[in-house]
XYZ file of C-alpha atoms in Angstrom:
341
model
C 25.942 35.288 -42.137
C 28.985 34.537 -44.257
C 32.548 34.529 -42.584
C 34.470 36.184 -45.394
C 34.258 39.514 -47.024
C 36.242 40.726 -49.746
C 36.892 44.410 -49.140
C 39.156 44.928 -52.441
C 42.987 45.360 -53.554
C 44.026 42.333 -51.889
C 42.164 42.656 -48.646
C 39.890 40.349 -46.828
C 38.160 39.758 -43.359
C 37.023 36.760 -41.922
C 34.745 36.918 -38.989
C 36.319 34.555 -36.261
C 34.103 33.935 -33.369
C 34.952 35.156 -29.892
C 33.353 32.405 -27.398
C 30.482 33.497 -24.916
C 31.434 37.328 -25.691
C 28.585 39.831 -26.630
C 31.233 41.246 -29.305
C 30.629 38.034 -31.118
C 33.580 37.666 -33.441
C 37.163 39.309 -34.352
C 37.536 41.149 -37.968
C 40.698 39.036 -39.014
C 42.295 40.658 -42.339
C 44.158 39.036 -44.849
C 46.470 41.280 -46.734
C 47.853 39.760 -50.093
C 51.607 40.538 -50.235
C 54.374 39.451 -52.790
C 55.577 37.035 -50.052
C 52.352 35.614 -49.058
C 49.190 36.342 -47.282
C 49.535 38.150 -44.236
C 47.314 38.669 -41.387
C 46.246 41.241 -39.273
C 45.237 39.576 -35.589
C 44.356 35.955 -35.748
C 41.284 35.822 -33.086
C 40.700 33.858 -29.924
C 42.424 30.634 -28.863
C 39.427 28.091 -29.312
C 39.040 24.891 -31.570
C 35.765 26.243 -33.122
C 37.643 29.647 -33.675
C 40.533 27.950 -35.538
C 38.523 25.688 -37.528
C 36.304 29.230 -38.751
C 39.937 30.934 -39.267
C 41.113 27.952 -41.240
C 38.089 27.608 -43.340
C 37.982 31.318 -44.271
C 41.417 31.102 -45.376
C 40.269 28.471 -47.689
C 37.641 30.250 -49.273
C 40.202 33.702 -49.952
C 42.116 31.016 -51.866
C 45.070 30.212 -49.457
C 45.423 28.231 -46.107
C 46.810 28.650 -42.657
C 50.292 26.941 -43.825
C 50.758 29.800 -46.569
C 50.457 32.471 -44.089
C 53.908 34.739 -44.282
C 53.437 37.176 -41.439
C 51.271 37.918 -38.621
C 50.552 41.746 -37.538
C 49.113 42.187 -34.300
C 47.105 45.352 -33.117
C 47.465 44.529 -29.484
C 47.978 41.775 -27.124
C 44.405 40.859 -26.157
C 43.392 37.078 -26.472
C 40.886 37.660 -28.913
C 43.519 39.381 -30.886
C 46.542 37.481 -30.382
C 45.161 34.304 -28.983
C 45.416 32.101 -32.413
C 48.733 33.782 -33.491
C 51.185 30.521 -32.026
C 49.332 28.339 -33.790
C 49.363 30.002 -37.078
C 53.255 30.255 -36.721
C 53.547 26.712 -35.703
C 51.707 25.348 -38.743
C 52.981 27.956 -41.473
C 56.377 29.183 -39.792
C 55.190 32.804 -40.244
C 56.495 35.994 -38.203
C 54.487 37.530 -35.533
C 55.149 41.383 -35.121
C 53.787 43.468 -32.108
C 54.575 46.846 -30.401
C 57.217 46.402 -27.725
C 55.269 47.857 -25.077
C 52.157 44.932 -25.707
C 55.452 42.383 -26.453
C 56.921 43.020 -22.903
C 53.281 42.332 -21.348
C 52.642 39.219 -23.117
C 56.438 37.962 -21.950
C 55.653 38.986 -18.351
C 52.341 37.310 -18.812
C 53.772 34.024 -19.638
C 56.210 34.479 -17.012
C 53.589 35.571 -14.064
C 52.158 32.583 -12.026
C 48.188 33.136 -11.771
C 48.615 33.343 -7.955
C 50.213 36.544 -8.830
C 47.647 37.825 -10.517
C 44.783 36.726 -8.337
C 47.086 38.326 -5.607
C 47.523 41.456 -7.729
C 43.808 42.063 -8.285
C 42.880 41.389 -4.788
C 45.151 44.435 -3.577
C 43.878 46.481 -6.414
C 40.219 46.044 -5.657
C 40.651 46.669 -1.799
C 42.662 49.839 -2.699
C 39.736 50.872 -4.745
C 37.336 50.666 -1.970
C 35.543 47.252 -3.304
C 33.160 44.983 -0.447
C 34.472 42.248 1.351
C 31.912 40.002 -0.652
C 33.337 41.250 -3.930
C 36.890 40.524 -2.875
C 36.751 37.556 -0.748
C 36.306 34.880 -4.050
C 40.087 35.920 -5.291
C 41.245 35.270 -1.872
C 40.383 31.198 -2.629
C 40.388 31.284 -6.341
C 42.244 28.282 -7.909
C 44.934 28.484 -10.566
C 43.746 27.629 -14.215
C 44.688 27.927 -17.427
C 43.068 31.375 -18.268
C 42.720 33.148 -22.180
C 45.891 34.958 -22.387
C 48.087 33.140 -20.310
C 49.855 31.339 -22.604
C 50.366 33.773 -25.596
C 52.967 33.662 -28.722
C 56.046 35.848 -27.947
C 56.257 38.159 -30.903
C 59.503 37.607 -32.959
C 59.664 40.860 -34.667
C 58.945 44.379 -33.348
C 56.479 46.875 -34.742
C 58.187 50.410 -34.613
C 55.851 53.441 -34.543
C 56.152 55.413 -37.918
C 58.015 52.732 -39.896
C 56.503 50.493 -43.018
C 55.794 46.883 -42.104
C 58.316 43.941 -44.129
C 55.148 43.331 -46.632
C 56.433 42.914 -49.543
C 54.434 44.946 -52.741
C 52.200 46.614 -49.855
C 53.067 49.988 -48.091
C 51.354 49.556 -44.363
C 52.735 51.769 -41.845
C 52.398 51.539 -38.004
C 50.429 54.289 -36.434
C 51.194 54.186 -32.440
C 47.769 54.621 -30.494
C 48.233 53.469 -26.923
C 45.089 53.757 -24.524
C 43.310 50.344 -25.065
C 46.487 49.107 -24.146
C 49.866 50.940 -24.151
C 51.095 49.034 -27.250
C 48.140 49.122 -29.307
C 48.943 49.888 -32.916
C 46.558 50.934 -36.107
C 47.875 50.305 -39.547
C 47.771 52.643 -42.553
C 47.513 51.093 -45.494
C 49.123 54.059 -47.550
C 47.459 52.606 -50.961
C 44.661 54.284 -52.884
C 41.270 53.204 -51.965
C 40.301 50.311 -54.338
C 36.891 52.374 -54.934
C 38.247 55.330 -55.256
C 36.580 56.872 -52.015
C 37.935 60.048 -51.120
C 40.782 60.315 -48.187
C 44.126 58.777 -47.488
C 44.385 55.039 -47.882
C 42.777 52.578 -45.541
C 43.055 52.150 -41.722
C 43.563 48.678 -39.842
C 41.967 50.286 -36.634
C 42.027 47.363 -34.292
C 39.997 48.359 -30.863
C 40.808 51.828 -31.062
C 38.595 53.177 -33.282
C 34.933 51.075 -33.727
C 31.795 52.472 -35.784
C 29.655 52.205 -32.832
C 31.264 51.184 -29.358
C 33.878 52.576 -27.408
C 36.995 50.406 -26.250
C 37.274 49.772 -22.662
C 39.917 52.145 -21.373
C 41.326 51.077 -18.132
C 44.342 51.025 -16.372
C 47.142 49.455 -17.893
C 47.026 45.864 -16.099
C 50.674 44.688 -15.170
C 51.677 43.220 -11.278
C 55.025 43.882 -11.655
C 54.622 47.963 -13.160
C 54.033 50.695 -10.729
C 54.411 53.143 -13.389
C 51.549 55.766 -12.745
C 49.913 56.065 -16.373
C 47.223 58.144 -17.544
C 45.730 55.818 -20.292
C 42.598 58.028 -21.023
C 45.022 60.808 -22.078
C 46.835 58.423 -23.967
C 43.601 57.329 -26.036
C 42.687 60.829 -26.432
C 45.848 62.002 -27.817
C 45.632 58.697 -30.117
C 42.142 59.568 -31.348
C 43.317 62.900 -32.823
C 46.342 61.482 -34.367
C 44.334 58.791 -36.239
C 41.762 61.723 -37.373
C 44.719 63.785 -38.917
C 45.460 60.819 -41.153
C 41.862 61.031 -42.685
C 41.757 57.662 -44.028
C 39.128 57.006 -47.032
C 38.078 54.015 -44.841
C 38.310 52.178 -41.726
C 38.494 48.731 -41.643
C 38.120 47.770 -37.534
C 38.742 44.580 -35.870
C 34.685 44.362 -34.587
C 31.627 45.540 -35.928
C 32.191 46.422 -39.693
C 33.713 48.928 -42.066
C 32.890 52.365 -42.270
C 33.910 55.713 -43.219
C 34.663 59.537 -42.254
C 37.613 58.803 -39.209
C 36.972 62.636 -38.480
C 33.455 62.675 -37.636
C 33.621 59.397 -35.138
C 36.686 60.664 -33.359
C 34.724 63.979 -32.226
C 31.985 61.269 -31.399
C 34.619 60.005 -29.243
C 36.190 62.664 -27.679
C 32.760 64.297 -26.975
C 31.917 61.243 -25.462
C 34.724 61.002 -23.007
C 34.280 64.732 -22.250
C 30.772 64.561 -21.412
C 31.825 61.472 -19.193
C 34.550 63.217 -17.459
C 32.191 66.229 -16.506
C 29.512 63.945 -15.061
C 32.101 62.107 -13.162
C 33.405 65.601 -11.634
C 29.974 66.047 -10.527
C 29.568 62.914 -8.653
C 32.293 64.042 -6.804
C 30.932 66.645 -4.753
C 31.455 64.190 -2.062
C 34.170 62.019 -1.106
C 33.831 58.706 -3.151
C 36.131 55.556 -3.919
C 36.872 54.339 -6.978
C 34.175 51.638 -6.478
C 31.871 53.934 -5.137
C 32.549 56.043 -8.559
C 32.023 52.904 -10.999
C 28.421 52.061 -9.118
C 27.173 55.337 -10.008
C 28.455 56.086 -13.488
C 26.641 55.259 -16.772
C 26.958 51.612 -17.953
C 25.342 49.752 -20.693
C 23.208 48.171 -17.409
C 22.297 48.699 -14.316
C 25.195 47.971 -11.897
C 23.306 45.128 -10.308
C 23.025 43.490 -13.521
C 26.585 43.599 -14.468
C 28.756 40.340 -13.823
C 31.302 39.844 -11.655
C 34.127 40.138 -14.335
C 33.117 43.109 -15.829
C 32.592 44.791 -12.574
C 35.898 44.549 -12.007
C 36.502 46.145 -15.812
C 34.432 48.890 -14.845
C 36.380 50.085 -11.778
C 39.310 49.895 -13.624
C 37.646 52.250 -16.367
C 36.253 54.777 -13.559
C 40.099 54.582 -12.018
C 41.347 55.782 -15.786
C 38.738 58.039 -15.587
C 39.594 59.445 -12.049
C 43.430 59.403 -13.118
C 42.700 61.843 -16.056
C 40.628 64.525 -13.904
C 43.459 64.535 -11.264
C 45.939 65.141 -14.177
C 43.733 67.995 -15.587
C 43.822 69.462 -12.102
C 39.739 68.834 -11.992
C 39.732 66.318 -8.902
C 42.344 65.237 -6.270
C 42.855 62.437 -4.032
C 41.709 63.210 -0.223
C 44.721 63.397 1.674
C 44.839 60.358 4.302
C 42.028 58.437 3.229
C 41.926 54.656 2.921
C 40.501 53.256 1.047
C 41.564 56.339 -1.091
C 38.512 58.413 -1.923
C 38.247 61.420 -4.471
C 36.712 65.020 -5.231
C 36.020 67.560 -7.499
C 38.437 70.592 -7.185
């Protein structure tokens, strides 16, 4: 399978592999500018991924040394992982929304032991069984993906045009998947004259066939009560109103008709919230909710790490129901349980 695709109008994409991940790859976009090529995301920090990125840039008629800047849609390691190496070889600037940049800084400063203790406490509070929590108590610190991320040196300001000479690329803040996720609206006529308003680099916010993970914003040092699912649903509607001619996502493939895809996702989450509320005829912990929710495989077949992600997603949906007044925490329950109202 070819690693490079030409989308016309000075935009190409490189399929940068994600090791041992069902997503397969991140689409790293190469945008030609008058100041040199700019990357939208960089891919996973792995030698094979770096080799693929470098080879792809050569196929695009450039090289890692020539990169002028890096625009990061969000801080996750399959998007931001290679940013530091790109900057090291090219001197490129790295731009990210302030909310995600703050997470990157705190992640780099937080010892792994602190993360293990934080996850242990969160899972206990969610009602996870002891056999699931126990491995975290004895976990040994090691280098984890994302624990040595590059600190961005520029801030992406929502609504502003990014400093790409000769291009009009506007930042659209789309929190939900992460608190500082941004989509990037290329406010230029589509090269194939497709109807709509420019093109949208959508990161993980809007994907053609899958829904991004919407869990609680994980941060050991931030006790703010957030509503990530509410953020995501609001952000979806903001993107639909842009009516871009084409969406260039970070995974899968390029597609059209953003409003239709947004409607599908809004319906999906509303149905999921309704189904969750039906479960809450009895008091359930977040762990018990996650066990009963519909996933892409039976709960017994979900790997250990993915169960943690599933519980976080269940908590985000519970938090949304509480905010909507459709569920509430049972007073005095420990671990906390929820019921429909």
